[in-house]
mmCIF file of C-alpha atoms in Angstrom:
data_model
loop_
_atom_site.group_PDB
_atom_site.id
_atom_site.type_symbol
_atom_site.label_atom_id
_atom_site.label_comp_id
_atom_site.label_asym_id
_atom_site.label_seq_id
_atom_site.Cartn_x
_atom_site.Cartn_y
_atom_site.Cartn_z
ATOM 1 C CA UNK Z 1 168.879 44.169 137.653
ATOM 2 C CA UNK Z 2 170.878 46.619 139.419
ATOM 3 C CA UNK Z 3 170.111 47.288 143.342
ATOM 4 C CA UNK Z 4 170.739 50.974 142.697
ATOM 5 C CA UNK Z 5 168.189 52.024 140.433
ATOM 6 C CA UNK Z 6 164.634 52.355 141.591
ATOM 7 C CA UNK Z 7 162.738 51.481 138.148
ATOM 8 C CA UNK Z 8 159.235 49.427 138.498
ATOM 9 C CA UNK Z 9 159.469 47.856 134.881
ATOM 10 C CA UNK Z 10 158.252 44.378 134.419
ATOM 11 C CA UNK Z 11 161.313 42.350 134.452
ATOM 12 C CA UNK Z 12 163.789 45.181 134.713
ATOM 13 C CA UNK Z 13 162.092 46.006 138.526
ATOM 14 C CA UNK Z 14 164.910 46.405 141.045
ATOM 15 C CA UNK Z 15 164.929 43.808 143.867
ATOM 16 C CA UNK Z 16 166.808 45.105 146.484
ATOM 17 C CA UNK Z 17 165.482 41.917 148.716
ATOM 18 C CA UNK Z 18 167.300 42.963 151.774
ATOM 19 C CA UNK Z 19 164.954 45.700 152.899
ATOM 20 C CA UNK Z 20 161.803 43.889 151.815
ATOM 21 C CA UNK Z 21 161.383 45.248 148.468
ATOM 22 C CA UNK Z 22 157.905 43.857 146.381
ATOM 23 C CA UNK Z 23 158.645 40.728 144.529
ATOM 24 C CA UNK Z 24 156.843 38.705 142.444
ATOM 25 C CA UNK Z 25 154.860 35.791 143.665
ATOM 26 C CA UNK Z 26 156.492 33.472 141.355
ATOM 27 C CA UNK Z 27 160.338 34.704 141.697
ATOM 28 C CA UNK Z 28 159.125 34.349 145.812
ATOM 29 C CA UNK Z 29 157.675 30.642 145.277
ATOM 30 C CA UNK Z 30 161.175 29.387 143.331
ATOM 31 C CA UNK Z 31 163.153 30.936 146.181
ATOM 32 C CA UNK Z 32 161.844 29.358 148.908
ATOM 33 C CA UNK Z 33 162.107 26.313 147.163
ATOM 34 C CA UNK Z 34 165.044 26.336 146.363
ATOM 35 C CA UNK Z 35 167.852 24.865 148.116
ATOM 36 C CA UNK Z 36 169.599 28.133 149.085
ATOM 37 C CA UNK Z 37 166.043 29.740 150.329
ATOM 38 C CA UNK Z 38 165.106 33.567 150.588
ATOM 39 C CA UNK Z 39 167.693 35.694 148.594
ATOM 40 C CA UNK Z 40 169.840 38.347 150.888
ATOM 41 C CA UNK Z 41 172.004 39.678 148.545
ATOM 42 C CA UNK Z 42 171.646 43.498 147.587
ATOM 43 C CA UNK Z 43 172.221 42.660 143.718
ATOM 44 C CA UNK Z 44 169.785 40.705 141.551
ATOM 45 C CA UNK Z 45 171.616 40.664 137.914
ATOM 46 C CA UNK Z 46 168.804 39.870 134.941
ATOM 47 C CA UNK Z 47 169.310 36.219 134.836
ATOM 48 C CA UNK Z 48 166.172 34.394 136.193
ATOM 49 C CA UNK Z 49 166.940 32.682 139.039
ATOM 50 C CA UNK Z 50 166.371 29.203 139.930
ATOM 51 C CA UNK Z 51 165.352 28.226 136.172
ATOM 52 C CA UNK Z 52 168.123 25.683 135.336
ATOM 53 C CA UNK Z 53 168.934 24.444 138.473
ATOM 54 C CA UNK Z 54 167.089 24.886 142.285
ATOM 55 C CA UNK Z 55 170.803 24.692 143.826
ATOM 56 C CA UNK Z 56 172.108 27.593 141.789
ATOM 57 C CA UNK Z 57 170.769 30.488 141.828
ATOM 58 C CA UNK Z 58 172.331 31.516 138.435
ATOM 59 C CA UNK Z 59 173.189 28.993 136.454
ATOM 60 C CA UNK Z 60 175.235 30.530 133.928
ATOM 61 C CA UNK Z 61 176.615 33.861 135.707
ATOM 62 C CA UNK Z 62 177.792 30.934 138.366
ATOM 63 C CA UNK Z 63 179.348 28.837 135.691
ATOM 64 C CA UNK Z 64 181.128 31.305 133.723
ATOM 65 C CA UNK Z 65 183.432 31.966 136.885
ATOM 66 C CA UNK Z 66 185.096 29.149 136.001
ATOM 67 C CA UNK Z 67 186.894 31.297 133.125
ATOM 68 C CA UNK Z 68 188.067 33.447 136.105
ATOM 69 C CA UNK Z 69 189.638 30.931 138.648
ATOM 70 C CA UNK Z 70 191.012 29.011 135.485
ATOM 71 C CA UNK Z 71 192.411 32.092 133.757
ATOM 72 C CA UNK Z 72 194.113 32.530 138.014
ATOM 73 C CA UNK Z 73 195.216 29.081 138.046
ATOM 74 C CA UNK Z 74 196.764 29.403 134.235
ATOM 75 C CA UNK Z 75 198.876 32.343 135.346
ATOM 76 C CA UNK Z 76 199.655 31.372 138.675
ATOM 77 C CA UNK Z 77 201.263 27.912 137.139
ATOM 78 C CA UNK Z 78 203.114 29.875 134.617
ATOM 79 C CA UNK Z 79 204.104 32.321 137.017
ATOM 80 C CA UNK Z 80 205.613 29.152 138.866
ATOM 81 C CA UNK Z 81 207.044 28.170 135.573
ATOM 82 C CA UNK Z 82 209.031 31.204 134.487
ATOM 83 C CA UNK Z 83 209.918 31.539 138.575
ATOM 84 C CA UNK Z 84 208.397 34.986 138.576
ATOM 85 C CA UNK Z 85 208.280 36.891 142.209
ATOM 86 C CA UNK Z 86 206.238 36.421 144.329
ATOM 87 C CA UNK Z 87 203.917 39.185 143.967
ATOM 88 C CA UNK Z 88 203.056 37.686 140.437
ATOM 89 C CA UNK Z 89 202.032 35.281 141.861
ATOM 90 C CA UNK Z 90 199.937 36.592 144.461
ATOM 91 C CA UNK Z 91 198.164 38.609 141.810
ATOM 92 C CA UNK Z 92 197.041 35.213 139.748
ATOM 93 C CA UNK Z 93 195.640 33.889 143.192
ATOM 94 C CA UNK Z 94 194.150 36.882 144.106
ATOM 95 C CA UNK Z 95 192.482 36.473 140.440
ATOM 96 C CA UNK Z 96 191.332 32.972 141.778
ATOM 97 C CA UNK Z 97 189.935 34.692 145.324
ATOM 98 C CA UNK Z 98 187.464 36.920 143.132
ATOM 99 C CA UNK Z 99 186.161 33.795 141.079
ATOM 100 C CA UNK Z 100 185.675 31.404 143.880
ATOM 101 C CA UNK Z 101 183.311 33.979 145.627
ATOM 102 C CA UNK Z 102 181.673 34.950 142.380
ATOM 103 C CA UNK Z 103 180.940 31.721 142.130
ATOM 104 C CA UNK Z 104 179.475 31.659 145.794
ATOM 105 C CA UNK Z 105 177.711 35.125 144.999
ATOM 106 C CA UNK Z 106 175.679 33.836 142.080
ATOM 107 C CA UNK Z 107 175.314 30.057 143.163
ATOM 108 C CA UNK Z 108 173.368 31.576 146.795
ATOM 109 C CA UNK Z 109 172.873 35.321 145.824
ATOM 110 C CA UNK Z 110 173.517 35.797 149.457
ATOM 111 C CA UNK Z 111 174.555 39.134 151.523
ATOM 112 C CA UNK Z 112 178.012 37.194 152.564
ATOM 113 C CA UNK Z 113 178.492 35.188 149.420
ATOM 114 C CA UNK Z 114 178.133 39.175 147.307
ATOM 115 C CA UNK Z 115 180.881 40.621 150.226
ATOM 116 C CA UNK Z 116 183.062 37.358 148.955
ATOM 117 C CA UNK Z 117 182.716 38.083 145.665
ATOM 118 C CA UNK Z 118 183.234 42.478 146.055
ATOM 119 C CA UNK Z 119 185.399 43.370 148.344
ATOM 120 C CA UNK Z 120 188.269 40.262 147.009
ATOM 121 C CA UNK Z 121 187.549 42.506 143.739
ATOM 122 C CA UNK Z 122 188.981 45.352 145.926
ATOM 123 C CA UNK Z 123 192.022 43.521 147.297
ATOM 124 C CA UNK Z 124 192.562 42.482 144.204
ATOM 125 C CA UNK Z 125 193.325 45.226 142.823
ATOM 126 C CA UNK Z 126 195.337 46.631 145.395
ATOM 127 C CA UNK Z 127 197.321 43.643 144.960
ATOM 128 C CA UNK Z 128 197.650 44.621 141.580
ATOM 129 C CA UNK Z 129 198.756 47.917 142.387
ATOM 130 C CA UNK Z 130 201.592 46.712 144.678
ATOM 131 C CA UNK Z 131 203.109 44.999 141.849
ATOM 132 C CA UNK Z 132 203.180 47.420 139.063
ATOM 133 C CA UNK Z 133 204.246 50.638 141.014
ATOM 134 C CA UNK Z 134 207.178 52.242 140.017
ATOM 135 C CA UNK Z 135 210.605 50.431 140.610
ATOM 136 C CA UNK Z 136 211.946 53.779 141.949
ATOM 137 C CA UNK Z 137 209.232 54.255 144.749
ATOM 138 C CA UNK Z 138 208.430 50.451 145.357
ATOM 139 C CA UNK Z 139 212.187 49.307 146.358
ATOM 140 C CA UNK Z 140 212.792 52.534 148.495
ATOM 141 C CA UNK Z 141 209.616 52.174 150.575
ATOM 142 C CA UNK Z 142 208.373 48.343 150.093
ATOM 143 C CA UNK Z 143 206.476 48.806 153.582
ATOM 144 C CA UNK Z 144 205.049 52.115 153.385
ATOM 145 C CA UNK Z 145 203.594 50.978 149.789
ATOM 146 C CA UNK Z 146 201.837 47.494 151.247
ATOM 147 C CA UNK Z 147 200.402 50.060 153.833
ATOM 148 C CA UNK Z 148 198.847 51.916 151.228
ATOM 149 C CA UNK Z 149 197.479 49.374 148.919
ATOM 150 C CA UNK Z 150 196.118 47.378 152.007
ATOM 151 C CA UNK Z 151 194.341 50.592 154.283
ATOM 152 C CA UNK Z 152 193.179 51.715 150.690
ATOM 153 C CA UNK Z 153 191.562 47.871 150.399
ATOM 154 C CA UNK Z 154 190.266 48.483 154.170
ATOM 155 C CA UNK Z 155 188.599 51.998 154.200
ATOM 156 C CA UNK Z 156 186.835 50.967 151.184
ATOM 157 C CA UNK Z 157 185.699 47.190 152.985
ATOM 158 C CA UNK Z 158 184.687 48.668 155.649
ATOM 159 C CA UNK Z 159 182.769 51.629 154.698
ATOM 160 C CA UNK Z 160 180.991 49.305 151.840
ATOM 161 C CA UNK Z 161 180.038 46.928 154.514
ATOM 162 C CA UNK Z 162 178.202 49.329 155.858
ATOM 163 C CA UNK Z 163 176.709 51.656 153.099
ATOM 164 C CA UNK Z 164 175.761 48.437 151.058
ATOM 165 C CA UNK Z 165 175.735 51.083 148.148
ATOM 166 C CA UNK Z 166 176.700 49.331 144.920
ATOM 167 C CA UNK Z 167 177.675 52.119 143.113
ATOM 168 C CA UNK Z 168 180.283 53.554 145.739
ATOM 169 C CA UNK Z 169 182.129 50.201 145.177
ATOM 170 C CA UNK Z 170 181.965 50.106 141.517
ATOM 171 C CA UNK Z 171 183.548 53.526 141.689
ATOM 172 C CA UNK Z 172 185.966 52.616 144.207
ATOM 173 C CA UNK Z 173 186.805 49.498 141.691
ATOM 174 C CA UNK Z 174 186.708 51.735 138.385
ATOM 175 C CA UNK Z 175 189.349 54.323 140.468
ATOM 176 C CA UNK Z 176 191.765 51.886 141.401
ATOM 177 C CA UNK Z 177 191.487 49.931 138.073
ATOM 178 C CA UNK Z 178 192.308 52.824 136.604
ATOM 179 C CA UNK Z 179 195.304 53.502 138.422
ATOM 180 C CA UNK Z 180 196.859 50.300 137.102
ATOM 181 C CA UNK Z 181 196.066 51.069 133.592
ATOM 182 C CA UNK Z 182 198.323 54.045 133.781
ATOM 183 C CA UNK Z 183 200.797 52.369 135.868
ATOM 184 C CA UNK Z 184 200.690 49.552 133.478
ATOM 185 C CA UNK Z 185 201.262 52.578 130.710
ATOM 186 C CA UNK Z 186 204.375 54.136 132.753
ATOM 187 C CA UNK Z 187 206.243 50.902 132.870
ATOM 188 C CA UNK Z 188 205.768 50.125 129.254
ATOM 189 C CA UNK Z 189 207.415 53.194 128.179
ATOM 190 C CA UNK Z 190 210.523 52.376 130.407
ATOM 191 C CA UNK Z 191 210.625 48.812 128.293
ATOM 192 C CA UNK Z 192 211.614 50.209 125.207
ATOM 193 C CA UNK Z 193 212.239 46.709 123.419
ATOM 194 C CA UNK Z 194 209.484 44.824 124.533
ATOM 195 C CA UNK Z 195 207.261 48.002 124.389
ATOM 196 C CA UNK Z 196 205.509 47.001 121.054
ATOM 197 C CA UNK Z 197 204.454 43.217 122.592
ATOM 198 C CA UNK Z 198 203.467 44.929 125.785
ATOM 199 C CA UNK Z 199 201.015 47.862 124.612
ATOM 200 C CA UNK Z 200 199.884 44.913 122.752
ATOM 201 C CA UNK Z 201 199.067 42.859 125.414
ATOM 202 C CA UNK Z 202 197.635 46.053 127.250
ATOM 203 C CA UNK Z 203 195.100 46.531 124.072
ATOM 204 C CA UNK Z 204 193.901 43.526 124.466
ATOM 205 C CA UNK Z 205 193.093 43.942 127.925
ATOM 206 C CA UNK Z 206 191.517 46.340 127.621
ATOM 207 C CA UNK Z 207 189.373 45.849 124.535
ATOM 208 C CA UNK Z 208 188.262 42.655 126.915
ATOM 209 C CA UNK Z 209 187.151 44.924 129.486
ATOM 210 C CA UNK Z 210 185.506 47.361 127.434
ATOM 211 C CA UNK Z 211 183.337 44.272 126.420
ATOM 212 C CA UNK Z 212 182.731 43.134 129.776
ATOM 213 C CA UNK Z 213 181.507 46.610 130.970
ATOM 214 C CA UNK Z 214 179.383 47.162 128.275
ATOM 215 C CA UNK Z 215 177.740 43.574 129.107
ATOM 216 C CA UNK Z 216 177.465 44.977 132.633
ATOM 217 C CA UNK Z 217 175.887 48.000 131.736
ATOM 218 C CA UNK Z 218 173.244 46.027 129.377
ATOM 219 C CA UNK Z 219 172.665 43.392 132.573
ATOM 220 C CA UNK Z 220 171.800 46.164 134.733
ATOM 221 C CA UNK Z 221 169.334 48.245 132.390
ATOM 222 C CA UNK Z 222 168.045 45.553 130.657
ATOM 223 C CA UNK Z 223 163.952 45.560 130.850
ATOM 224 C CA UNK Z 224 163.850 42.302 128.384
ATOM 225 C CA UNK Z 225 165.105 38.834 129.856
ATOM 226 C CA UNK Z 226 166.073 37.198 126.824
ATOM 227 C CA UNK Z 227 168.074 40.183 126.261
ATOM 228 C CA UNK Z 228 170.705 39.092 129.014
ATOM 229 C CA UNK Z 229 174.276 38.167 128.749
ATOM 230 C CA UNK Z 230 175.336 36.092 131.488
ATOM 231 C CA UNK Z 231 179.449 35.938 130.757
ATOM 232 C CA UNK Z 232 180.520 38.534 132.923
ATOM 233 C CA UNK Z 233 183.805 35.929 132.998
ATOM 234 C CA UNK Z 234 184.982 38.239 130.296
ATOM 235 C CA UNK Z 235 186.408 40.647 133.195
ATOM 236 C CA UNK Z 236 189.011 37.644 133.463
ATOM 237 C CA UNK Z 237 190.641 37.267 129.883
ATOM 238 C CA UNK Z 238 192.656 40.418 130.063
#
């Protein structure tokens, strides 16, 4: 279920909850039961919530985070390891920021849990972006390019706060993801003897999220429940 999309399909009905949006008696009756209570949060993904568990909203969306904070804590440890800068590092925690409030997000499906669980997915890649920008730009203006990455991160907080519009921050995401791919591409060609283990290692990630969008794209237009896939972890392996 997407918040976007204005469909009144069965199971596929959009439940954008925070501006009192029809529900169905029984989705209303496990709610308020449940230990979390009435649902805030502008997204409701297909998994049925409260089925496994009254304490978690969604059981397996919130469990399969723990790929993402242990796929942060893996590089973070080997960043440590290999005594990599700093900013490698910060990108592995970063990595961990996003899964700890997907985690929240899906546990509660609050409004605040879902801005923990976005807009880290923002700074995170801003983070990102800091740390694979060109040598030549990055050592000359080290400042000017933590400005950009972080009132880049802001503008897009801020005004999402606001608009609640899902798509403007999955565009905002998909832009800046983007970026780093061809970044990523730039400084490959400038490692001409590793270049062959890193476009490797760059397939990879991004046959892995190629897979995870397309699992996003079924979640959200999916009319069938059983018909789900809950693993949106897979955004982590690459």
């Amino acid at each position: 279920r997407f918040s976007m999309a204005l469909p009144e399909s069965g199971a596929a009905k959009t439940l954008w909850r925070a501006i009192g949006d029809a529900i169905p008696p029984e989705e209303i009756k496990r709610e308020l039961q449940s230990f979390w209570g009435r649902i805030t949060a502008t997204l409701d993904w297909c998994e049925e919530n409260y089925v496994v568990s009254s304490i978690v909203a969604e059981f397996w969306n919130t469990l399969s985070n723990i790929a993402i904070i242990g796929a942060g804590w893996y590089g973070y440890e080997k960043s440590r390891q290999y005594h990599l800068e700093s900013r490698f590092k910060l990108c592995y925690l970063a990595l961990m920021v996003v899964g700890i409030g997907s985690t929240l997000f899906h546990c509660t499906l609050y409004r605040s849990a879902q801005l923990m669980d976005e807009l880290p997915m923002i700074w995170c890649v801003s983070v990102f972006l800091y740390t694979i920008s060109p040598e030549a730009f990055s050592s000359k203006h080290p400042r000017l390019l933590m400005c950009l990455c972080a009132g880049y991160s802001l503008v897009i907080s801020v005004a999402y706060v606001y608009n609640k519009n899902a798509l403007f921050h999955e565009v905002c995401y998909g832009i800046g993801v983007g970026i780093v791919i061809l970044l990523c591409v730039v400084a490959i060609q400038k490692h001409r003897q590793a270049r062959s283990e890193l476009l490797y290692v760059l397939r990879i990630g991004l046959l892995w999220s190629g897979c995870a969008f397309v699992v996003h794209l079924i979640n959200n237009s999916s009319i069938d429940l059983n018909t789900c896939f809950n693993f949106h972890c897979l955004n982590a392996v690459h």
